Coordinates of C-alpha atoms in Angstrom, one line a residue:
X1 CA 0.0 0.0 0.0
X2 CA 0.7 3.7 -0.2
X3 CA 2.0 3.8 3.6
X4 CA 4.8 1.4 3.2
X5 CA 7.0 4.0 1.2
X6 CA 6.5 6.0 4.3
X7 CA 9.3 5.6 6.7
X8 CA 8.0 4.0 10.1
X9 CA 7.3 5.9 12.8
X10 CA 4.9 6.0 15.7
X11 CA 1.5 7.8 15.5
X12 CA 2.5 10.4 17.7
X13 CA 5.7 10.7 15.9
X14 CA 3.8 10.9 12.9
X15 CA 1.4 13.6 14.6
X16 CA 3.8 16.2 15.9
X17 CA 5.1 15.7 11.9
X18 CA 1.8 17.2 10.7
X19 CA 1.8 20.0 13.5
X20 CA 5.0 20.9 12.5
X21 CA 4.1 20.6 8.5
X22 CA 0.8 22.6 9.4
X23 CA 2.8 25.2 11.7
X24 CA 5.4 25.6 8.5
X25 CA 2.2 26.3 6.0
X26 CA 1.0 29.0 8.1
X27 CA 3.9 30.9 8.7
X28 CA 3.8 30.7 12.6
X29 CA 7.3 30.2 14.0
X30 CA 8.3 29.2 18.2
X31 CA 8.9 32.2 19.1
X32 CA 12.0 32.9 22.1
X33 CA 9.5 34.1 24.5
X34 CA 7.6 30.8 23.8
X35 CA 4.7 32.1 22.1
X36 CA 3.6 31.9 18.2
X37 CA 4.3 34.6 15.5
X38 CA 2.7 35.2 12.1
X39 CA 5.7 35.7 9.8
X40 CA 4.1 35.2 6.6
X41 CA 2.9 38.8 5.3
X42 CA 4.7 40.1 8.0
X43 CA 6.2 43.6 7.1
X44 CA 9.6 45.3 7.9
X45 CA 8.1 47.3 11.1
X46 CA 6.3 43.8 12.5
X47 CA 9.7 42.2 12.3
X48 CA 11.3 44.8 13.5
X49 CA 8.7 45.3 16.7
X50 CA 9.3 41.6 17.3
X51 CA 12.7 42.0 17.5
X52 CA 12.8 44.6 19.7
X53 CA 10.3 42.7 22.1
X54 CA 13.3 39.7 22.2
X55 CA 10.1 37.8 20.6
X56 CA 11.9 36.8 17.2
X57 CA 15.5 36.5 16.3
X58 CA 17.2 37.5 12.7
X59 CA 18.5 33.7 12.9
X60 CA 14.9 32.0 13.5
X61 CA 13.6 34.8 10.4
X62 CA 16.4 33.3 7.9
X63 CA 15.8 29.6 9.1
X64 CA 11.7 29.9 8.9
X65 CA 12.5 31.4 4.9
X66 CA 15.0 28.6 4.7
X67 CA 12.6 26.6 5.1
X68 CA 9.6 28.1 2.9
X69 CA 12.3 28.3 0.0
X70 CA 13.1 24.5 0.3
X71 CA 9.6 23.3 0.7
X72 CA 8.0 25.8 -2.1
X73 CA 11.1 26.6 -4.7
X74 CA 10.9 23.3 -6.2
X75 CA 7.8 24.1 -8.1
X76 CA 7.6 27.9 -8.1
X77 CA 11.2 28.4 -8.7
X78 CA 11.4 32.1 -7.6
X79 CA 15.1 31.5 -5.9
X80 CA 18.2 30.6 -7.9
X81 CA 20.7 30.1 -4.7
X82 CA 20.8 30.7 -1.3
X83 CA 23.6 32.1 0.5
X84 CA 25.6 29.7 2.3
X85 CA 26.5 32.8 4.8
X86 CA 22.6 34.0 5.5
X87 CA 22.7 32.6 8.9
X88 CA 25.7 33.8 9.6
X89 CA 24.9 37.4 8.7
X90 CA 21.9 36.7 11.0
X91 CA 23.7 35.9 13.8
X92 CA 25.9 38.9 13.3
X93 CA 22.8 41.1 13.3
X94 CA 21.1 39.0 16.2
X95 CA 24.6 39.9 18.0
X96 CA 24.5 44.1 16.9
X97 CA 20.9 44.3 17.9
X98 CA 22.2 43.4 21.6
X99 CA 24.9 45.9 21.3
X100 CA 23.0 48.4 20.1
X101 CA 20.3 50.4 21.1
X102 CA 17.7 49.8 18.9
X103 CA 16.9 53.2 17.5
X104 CA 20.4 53.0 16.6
X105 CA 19.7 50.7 13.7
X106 CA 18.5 50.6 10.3
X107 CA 14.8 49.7 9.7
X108 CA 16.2 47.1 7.8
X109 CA 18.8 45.3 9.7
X110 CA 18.6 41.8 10.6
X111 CA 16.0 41.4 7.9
X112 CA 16.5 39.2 5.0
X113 CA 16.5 40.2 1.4
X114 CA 16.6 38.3 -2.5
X115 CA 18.4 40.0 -4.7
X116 CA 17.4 39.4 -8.5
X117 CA 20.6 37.2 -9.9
X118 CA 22.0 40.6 -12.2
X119 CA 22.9 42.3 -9.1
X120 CA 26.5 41.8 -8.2
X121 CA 27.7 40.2 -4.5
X122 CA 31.2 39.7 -3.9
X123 CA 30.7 36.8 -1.3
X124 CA 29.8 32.8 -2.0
X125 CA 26.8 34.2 -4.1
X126 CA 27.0 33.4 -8.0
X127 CA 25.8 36.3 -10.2
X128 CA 24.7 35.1 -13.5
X129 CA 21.7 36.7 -15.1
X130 CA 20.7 33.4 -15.0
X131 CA 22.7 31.7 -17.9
X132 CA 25.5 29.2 -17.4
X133 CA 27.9 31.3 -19.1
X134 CA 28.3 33.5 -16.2
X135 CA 28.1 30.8 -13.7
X136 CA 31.8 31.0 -11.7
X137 CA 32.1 34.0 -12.8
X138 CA 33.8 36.4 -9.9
X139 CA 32.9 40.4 -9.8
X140 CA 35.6 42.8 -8.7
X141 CA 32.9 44.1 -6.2
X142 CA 29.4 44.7 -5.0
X143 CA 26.6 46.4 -6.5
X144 CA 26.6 49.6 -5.5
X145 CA 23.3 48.9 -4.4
X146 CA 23.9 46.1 -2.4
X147 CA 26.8 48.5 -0.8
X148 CA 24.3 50.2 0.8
X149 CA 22.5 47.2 1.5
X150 CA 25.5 45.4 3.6
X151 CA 25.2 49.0 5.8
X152 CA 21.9 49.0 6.4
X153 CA 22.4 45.8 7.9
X154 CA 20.0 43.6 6.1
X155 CA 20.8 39.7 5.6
X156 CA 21.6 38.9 2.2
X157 CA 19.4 35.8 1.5
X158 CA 20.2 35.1 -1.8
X159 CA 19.4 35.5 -5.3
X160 CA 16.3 35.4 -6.8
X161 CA 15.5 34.1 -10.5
X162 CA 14.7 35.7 -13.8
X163 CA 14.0 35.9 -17.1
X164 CA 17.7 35.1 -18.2
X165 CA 20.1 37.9 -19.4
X166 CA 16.6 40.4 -18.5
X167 CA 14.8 39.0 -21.2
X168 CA 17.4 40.6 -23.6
X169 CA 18.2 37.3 -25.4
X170 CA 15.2 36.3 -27.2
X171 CA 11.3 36.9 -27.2
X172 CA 10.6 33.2 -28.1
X173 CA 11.5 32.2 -24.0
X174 CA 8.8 32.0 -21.6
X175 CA 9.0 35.0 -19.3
X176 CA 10.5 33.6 -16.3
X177 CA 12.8 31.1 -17.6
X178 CA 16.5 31.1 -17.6
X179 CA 19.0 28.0 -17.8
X180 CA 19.9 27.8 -14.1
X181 CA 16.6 27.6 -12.4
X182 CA 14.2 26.6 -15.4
X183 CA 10.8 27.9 -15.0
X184 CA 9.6 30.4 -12.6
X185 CA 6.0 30.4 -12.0
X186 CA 3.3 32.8 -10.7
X187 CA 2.2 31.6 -7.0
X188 CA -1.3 32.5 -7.3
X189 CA -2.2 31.0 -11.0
X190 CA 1.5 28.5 -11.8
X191 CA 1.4 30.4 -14.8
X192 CA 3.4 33.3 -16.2
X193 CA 5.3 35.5 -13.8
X194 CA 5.6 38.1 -15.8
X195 CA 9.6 39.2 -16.7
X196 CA 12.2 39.9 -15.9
X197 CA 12.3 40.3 -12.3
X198 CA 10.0 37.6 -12.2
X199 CA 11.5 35.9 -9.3
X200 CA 11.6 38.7 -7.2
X201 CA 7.7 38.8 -7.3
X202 CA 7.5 35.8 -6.9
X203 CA 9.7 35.2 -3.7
X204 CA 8.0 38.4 -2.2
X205 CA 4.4 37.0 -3.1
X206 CA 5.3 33.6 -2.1
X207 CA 6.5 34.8 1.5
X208 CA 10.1 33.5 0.6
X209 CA 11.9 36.8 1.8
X210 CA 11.0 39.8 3.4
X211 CA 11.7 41.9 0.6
X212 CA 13.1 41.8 -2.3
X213 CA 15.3 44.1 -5.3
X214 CA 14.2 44.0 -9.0
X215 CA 15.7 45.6 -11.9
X216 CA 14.0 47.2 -14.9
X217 CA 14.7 48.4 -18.1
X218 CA 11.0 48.3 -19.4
X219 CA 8.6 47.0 -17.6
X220 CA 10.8 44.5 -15.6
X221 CA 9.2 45.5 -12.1
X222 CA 6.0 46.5 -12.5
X223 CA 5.1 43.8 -14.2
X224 CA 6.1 41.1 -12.5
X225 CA 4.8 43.2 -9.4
X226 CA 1.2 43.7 -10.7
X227 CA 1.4 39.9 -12.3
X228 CA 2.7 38.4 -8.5
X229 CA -0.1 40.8 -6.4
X230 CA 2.9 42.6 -4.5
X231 CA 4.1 46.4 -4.7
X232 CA 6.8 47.1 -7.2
X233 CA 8.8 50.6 -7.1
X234 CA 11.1 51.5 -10.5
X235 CA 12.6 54.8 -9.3
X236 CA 13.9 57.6 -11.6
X237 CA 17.3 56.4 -13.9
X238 CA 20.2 57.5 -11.7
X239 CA 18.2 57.3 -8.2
X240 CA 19.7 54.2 -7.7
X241 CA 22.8 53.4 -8.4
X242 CA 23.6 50.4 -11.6
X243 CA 26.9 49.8 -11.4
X244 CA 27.5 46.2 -10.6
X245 CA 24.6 45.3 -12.4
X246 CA 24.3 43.4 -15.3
X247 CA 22.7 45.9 -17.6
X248 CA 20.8 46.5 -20.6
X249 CA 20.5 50.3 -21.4
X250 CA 22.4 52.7 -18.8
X251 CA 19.6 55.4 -20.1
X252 CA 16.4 53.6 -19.1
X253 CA 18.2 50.8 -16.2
X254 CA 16.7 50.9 -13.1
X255 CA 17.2 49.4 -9.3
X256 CA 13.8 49.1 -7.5
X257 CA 12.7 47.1 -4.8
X258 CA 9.5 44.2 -4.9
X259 CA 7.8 43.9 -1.5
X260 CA 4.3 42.8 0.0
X261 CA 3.5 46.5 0.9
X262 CA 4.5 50.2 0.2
X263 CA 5.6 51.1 3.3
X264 CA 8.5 47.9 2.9
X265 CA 9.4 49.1 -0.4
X266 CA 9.9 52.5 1.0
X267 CA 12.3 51.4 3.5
X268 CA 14.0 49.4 0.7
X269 CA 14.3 52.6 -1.7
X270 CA 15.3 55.0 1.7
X271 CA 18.1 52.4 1.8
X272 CA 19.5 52.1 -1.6
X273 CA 19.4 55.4 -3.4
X274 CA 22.1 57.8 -3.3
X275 CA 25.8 59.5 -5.5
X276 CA 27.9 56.1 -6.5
X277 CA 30.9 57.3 -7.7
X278 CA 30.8 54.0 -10.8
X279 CA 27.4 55.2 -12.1
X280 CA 27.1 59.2 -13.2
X281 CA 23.6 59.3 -13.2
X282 CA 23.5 59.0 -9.7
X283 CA 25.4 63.0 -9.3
X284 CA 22.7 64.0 -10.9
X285 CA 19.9 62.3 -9.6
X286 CA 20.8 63.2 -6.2
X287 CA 18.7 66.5 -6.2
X288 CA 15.8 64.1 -5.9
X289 CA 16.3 62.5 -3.1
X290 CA 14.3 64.1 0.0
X291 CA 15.5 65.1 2.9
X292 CA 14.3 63.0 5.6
X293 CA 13.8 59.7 3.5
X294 CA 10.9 58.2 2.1
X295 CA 9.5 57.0 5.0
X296 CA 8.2 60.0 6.3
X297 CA 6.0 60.0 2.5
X298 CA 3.9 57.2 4.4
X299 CA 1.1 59.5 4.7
X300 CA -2.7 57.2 5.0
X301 CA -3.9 60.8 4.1
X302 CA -1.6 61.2 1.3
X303 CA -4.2 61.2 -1.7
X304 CA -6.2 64.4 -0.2
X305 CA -5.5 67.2 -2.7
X306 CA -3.3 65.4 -5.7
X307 CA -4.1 65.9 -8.9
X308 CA -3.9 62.5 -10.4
X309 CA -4.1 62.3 -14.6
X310 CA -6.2 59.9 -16.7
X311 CA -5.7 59.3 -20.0
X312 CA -9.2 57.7 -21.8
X313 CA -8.0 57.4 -25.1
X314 CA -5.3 54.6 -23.1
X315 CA -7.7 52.7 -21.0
X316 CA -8.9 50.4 -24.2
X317 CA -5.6 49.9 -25.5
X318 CA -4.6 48.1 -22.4
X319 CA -7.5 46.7 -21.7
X320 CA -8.8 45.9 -24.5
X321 CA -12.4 43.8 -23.8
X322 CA -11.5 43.1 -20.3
X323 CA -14.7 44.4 -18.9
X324 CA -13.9 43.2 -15.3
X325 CA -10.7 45.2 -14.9
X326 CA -12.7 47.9 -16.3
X327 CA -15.1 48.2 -13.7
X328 CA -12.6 47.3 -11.3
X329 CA -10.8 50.9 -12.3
X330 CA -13.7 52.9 -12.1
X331 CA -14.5 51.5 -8.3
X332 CA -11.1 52.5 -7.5
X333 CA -11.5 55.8 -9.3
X334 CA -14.0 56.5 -6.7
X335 CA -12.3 55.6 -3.7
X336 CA -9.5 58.0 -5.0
X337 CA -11.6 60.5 -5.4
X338 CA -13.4 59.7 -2.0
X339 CA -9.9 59.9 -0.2
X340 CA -9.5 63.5 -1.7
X341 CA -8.0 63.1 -5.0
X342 CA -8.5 65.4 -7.7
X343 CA -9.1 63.2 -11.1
X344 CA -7.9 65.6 -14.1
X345 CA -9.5 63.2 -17.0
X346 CA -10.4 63.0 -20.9
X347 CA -6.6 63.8 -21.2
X348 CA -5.0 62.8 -24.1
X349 CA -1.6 60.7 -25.4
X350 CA -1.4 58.7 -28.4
X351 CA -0.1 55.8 -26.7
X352 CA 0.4 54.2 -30.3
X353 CA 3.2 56.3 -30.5
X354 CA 5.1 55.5 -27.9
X355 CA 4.5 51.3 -28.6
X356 CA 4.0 51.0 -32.7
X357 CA 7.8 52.4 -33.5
X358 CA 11.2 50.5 -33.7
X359 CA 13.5 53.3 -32.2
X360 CA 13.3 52.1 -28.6
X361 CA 14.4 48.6 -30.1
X362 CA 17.3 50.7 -31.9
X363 CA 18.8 52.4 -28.8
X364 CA 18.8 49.3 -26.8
X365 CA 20.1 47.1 -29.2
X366 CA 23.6 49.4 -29.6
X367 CA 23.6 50.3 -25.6
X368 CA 23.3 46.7 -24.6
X369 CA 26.3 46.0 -26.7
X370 CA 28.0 48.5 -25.3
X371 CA 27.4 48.2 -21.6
X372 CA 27.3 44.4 -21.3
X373 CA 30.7 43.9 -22.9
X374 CA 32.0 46.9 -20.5
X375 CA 30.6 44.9 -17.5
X376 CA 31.9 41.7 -19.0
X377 CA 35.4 43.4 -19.0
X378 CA 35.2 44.5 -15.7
X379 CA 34.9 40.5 -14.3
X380 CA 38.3 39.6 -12.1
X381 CA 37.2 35.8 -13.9
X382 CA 34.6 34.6 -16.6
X383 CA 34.6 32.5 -19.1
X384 CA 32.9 35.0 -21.5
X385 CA 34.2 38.6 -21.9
X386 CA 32.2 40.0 -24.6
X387 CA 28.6 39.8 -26.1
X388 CA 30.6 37.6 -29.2
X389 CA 31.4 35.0 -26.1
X390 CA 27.3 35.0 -24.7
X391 CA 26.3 34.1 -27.9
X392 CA 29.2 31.6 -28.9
X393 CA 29.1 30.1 -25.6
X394 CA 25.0 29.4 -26.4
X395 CA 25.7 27.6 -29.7
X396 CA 28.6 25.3 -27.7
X397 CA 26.0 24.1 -25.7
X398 CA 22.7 24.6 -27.0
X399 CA 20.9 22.1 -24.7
X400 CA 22.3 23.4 -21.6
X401 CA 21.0 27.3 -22.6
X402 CA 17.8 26.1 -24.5
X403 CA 19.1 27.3 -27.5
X404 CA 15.6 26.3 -29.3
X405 CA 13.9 29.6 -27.5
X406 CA 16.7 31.5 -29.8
X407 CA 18.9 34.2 -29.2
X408 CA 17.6 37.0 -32.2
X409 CA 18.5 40.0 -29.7
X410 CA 21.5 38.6 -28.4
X411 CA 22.3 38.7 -32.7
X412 CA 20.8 41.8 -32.9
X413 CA 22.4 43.7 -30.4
X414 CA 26.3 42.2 -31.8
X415 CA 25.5 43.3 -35.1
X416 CA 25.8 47.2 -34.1
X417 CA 28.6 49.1 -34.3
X418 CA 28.0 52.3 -32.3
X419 CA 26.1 55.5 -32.8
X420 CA 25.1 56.3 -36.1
X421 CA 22.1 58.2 -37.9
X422 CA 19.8 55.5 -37.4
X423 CA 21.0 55.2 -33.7
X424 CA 20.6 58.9 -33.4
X425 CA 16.9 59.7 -35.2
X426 CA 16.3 56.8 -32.8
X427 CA 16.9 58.5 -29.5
X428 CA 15.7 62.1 -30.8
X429 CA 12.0 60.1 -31.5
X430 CA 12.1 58.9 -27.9
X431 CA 13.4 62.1 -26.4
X432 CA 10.5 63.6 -28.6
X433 CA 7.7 61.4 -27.2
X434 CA 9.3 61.5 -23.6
X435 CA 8.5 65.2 -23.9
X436 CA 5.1 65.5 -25.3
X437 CA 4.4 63.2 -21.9
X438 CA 5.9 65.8 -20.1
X439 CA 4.0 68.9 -21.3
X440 CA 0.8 67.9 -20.2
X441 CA 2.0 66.7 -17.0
X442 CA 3.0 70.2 -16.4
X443 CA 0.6 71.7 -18.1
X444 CA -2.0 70.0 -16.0
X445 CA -0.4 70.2 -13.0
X446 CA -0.3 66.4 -11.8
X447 CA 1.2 65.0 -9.1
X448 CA 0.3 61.9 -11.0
X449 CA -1.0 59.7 -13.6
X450 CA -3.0 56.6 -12.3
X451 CA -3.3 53.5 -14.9
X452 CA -5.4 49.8 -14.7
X453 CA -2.2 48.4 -15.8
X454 CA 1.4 47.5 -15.7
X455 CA 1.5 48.5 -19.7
X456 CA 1.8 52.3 -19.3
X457 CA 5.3 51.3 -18.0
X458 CA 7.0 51.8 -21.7
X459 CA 6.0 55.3 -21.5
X460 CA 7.9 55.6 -18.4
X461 CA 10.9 53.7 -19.3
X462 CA 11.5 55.8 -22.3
X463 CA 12.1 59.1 -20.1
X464 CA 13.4 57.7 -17.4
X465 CA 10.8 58.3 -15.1
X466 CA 9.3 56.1 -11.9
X467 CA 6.6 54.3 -11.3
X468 CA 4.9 52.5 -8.6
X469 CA 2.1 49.8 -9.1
X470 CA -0.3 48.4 -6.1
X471 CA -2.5 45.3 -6.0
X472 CA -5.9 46.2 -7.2
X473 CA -7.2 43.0 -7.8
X474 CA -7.6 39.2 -8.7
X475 CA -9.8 38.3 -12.3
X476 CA -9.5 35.2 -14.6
X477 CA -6.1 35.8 -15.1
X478 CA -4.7 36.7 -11.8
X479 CA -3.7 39.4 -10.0
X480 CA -3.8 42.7 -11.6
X481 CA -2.6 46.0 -9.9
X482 CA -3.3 49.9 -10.3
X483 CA 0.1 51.9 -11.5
X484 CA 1.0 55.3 -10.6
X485 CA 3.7 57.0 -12.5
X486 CA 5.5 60.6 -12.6
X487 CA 8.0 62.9 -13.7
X488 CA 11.8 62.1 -12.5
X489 CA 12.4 63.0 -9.0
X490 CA 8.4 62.4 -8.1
X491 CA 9.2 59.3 -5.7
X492 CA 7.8 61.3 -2.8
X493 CA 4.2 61.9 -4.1
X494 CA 3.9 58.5 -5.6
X495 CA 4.7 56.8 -2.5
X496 CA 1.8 59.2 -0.7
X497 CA -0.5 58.0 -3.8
X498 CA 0.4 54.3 -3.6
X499 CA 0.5 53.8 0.2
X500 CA -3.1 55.9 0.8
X501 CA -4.3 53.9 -1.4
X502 CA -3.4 50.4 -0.2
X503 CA -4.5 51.6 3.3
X504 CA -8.0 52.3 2.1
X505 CA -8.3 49.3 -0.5
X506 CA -6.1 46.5 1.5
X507 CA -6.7 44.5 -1.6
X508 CA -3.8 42.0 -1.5
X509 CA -4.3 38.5 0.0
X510 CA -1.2 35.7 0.3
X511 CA -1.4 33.1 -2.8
X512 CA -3.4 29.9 -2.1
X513 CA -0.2 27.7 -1.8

């Protein structure tokens, strides 16, 4: 029968085995003052309460995720490694917090992050963009990002999985997919994660971190933030620094964080932005960066008096026939307008524009060239220096890399040589459109435009401005969110937008796993 695979053991063995299977599932951990804790969906400022109360250690936190990752990665796939040093940095932190004075600490220390597997760690960690070709690999340093990380004292967990090389080797892969891991899949439906930092939303949907870092380029947070039901922040190019980042386009790259709630990502952003000396853009996005932090942009009355933008003429060309999403915009129209926002509508932008023309194909294909083979360079070891090696290393061993999906942009990409007129009437048309977007958000005086989709995230990308999306709500399909996006340097009014809005809707629920 069935049983006799099982190993034998006693009934009440067997019994405290299903408490402690049951206990796992929902996300209650033995606390050290003996009682339970919820850590699932628990945010930075529970953790951090708990901690404080000697209720929860930064070890027991990285063992209970530990555990979630080895019990739910197999199928979802959201985490490419762990670090083999997590619980050390734990106990480090578990060992500062008793040295310390609490409010001498970083919201974020002691808690465990997943950083998406572009984003450079000089420690035990691999950093591969998911492909074999990088694996062994050894960066001359860490992200500048994850700099800042380290002294904010957060536990680096590990990395999380992607669509390989950013989805910037071929269209025919499955968002989600890369050689190492294989498939990631969205929690709530198994299906498509949505890419590129599709791990990342699905290790902070699936409770498998406390937070976690994206990158995007186009789309490559919000969308796997609205897709995985979690909040996704892309800040303005140069906010945050790149370098040590596997990139794509050092004009439209971005460092953002994924978390369960706006108030996490917040904390996440207050940590990581800031002048890098190894990425420009940084000097001069500085002057955005509020005094204060982002924190204190936490407002539950934070929608009362913004003027939030809504252009019609986009609505069915996202949407197409979805009439539930529809109606599910226009309830949350009214609960915007109910906490005090002013809706400036029947504005128009020929979205067609922005998504029917090849130049932002152009300008990515000669600035991924460019930048990957100057961060291939940069590698103390690696078996491929340039984008020539990526691509010849992909036809050596074409089962290994799935070389059936194709690598057209990968071929793309090699065949440019520079700047020339195309490159240049490329970059004019997008500085062209990025300014038309521009005028009427001046001219109408927004604090914001507010979208039923992820989609309006090309327009952003283009100019180099940020975004934020929310969970609005569950159809057919999955989870959809609500997107708010800006000017450069409008972090601060988003996050108001964003986090009044969650507080009044409270519209995300943990997948069904």
């Amino acid at each position: 029968m069935a049983s006799s695979s099982l190993p034998s053991i006693s009934s009440f063995s067997f019994l405290v085995f299903l408490i402690f299977v049951a206990t796992l599932s929902s996300g209650a951990i033995r606390t050290t003052l003996g009682n339970e804790l919820s850590i699932k969906e628990a945010t930075v400022l529970d953790l951090q309460l708990a901690f404080k109360r000697n209720q929860l250690t930064s070890r027991q936190l990285v063992e209970f995720y530990l555990k979630e990752i080895q019990r739910l990665n197999p199928v979802i796939r959201g985490v490419i490694e762990v670090n083999p040093d997590a619980l050390a940095q734990a106990d480090r932190a578990d060992q500062e917090r008793k040295a310390k004075a609490p409010h001498s600490l970083s919201k974020l220390h002691g808690i465990p992050i997943l950083l998406k597997d572009n984003i450079a760690t000089k420690d035990k960690l691999n950093t591969t963009a998911g492909s074999f070709a990088l694996l062994g690999s050894v960066v001359p340093r860490d992200a500048g990002v994850v700099r800042r990380l380290r002294k904010a004292g957060v536990v680096i967990l590990g990395k999380a999985s992607l669509s390989e090389w950013s989805y910037s080797r071929s269209n025919n892969a499955p968002p989600g997919w890369n050689a190492r891991a294989g498939q990631g899949k969205n929690p709530y439906t198994l299906g498509n994660p949505c890419g590129s930092s599709s791990g990342s939303g699905i290790s902070a949907a699936a409770n498998l971190a406390t937070v976690t870092l994206g990158t995007e380029t186009d789309g490559s947070i919000l969308c796997p933030s609205e897709s995985n039901s979690v909040v996704g922040i892309k800040p303005t190019v140069g906010l945050t620094s790149r370098a040590g980042v596997v990139p794509i386009s050092l004009r439209q790259d971005s460092v953002g964080p994924i978390c369960r709630t706006v108030s996490d990502a917040a904390y996440v952003l207050e940590a990581i932005v800031g002048i890098d000396a190894r990425d420009k853009a940084t000097i001069e996005a500085s002057q955005y960066i509020p005094k204060g932090g982002y924190a204190r942009f936490l407002n539950i009355d934070g929608l009362r008096g913004k003027r939030l933008g809504i252009f019609v003429d986009a609505i069915p060309f996202f949407l197409g026939n979805d009439t539930f999403k529809l109606e599910t915009f226009v309830k949350h129209l009214k609960t915007l307008r109910k906490k005090g926002a002013v809706l400036v509508d029947n504005l128009k932008l020929d979205v067609v524009k922005y998504y029917s023309g090849p130049s932002e194909n152009i300008a990515l294909a000669f600035e991924f060239k460019l930048a990957l083979n100057a961060y291939l360079k940069d590698l103390v070891v690696s078996k491929v220096r340039s984008l020539a090696d990526a691509i010849a290393f992909n036809k050596k061993n074409p089962k290994l890399e799935r070389l059936d999906f194709g690598q057209e942009i990968f071929l793309q990409a090699e065949k440019t040589n520079g700047i020339g007129e195309k490159e240049k009437a490329a970059l004019q048309n997008l500085e062209t459109l990025s300014i038309g977007f521009e005028k009427i958000m001046k001219k109408k005086k927004l604090d914001a435009v507010v979208l039923p989709t992820y989609m309006f995230a090309h327009v952003l990308a283009i100019g180099g401005y940020p975004g934020v999306t929310v969970p609005a709500g569950y159809g057919k399909d999955g989870p959809f969110g609500i997107l708010f996006g800006g000017l450069k340097g409008y972090e601060p009014k988003l996050i108001e937008i964003a986090y009044s809005f969650e507080q009044a809707t409270k519209i995300r629920k943990p997948p069904p796993l």
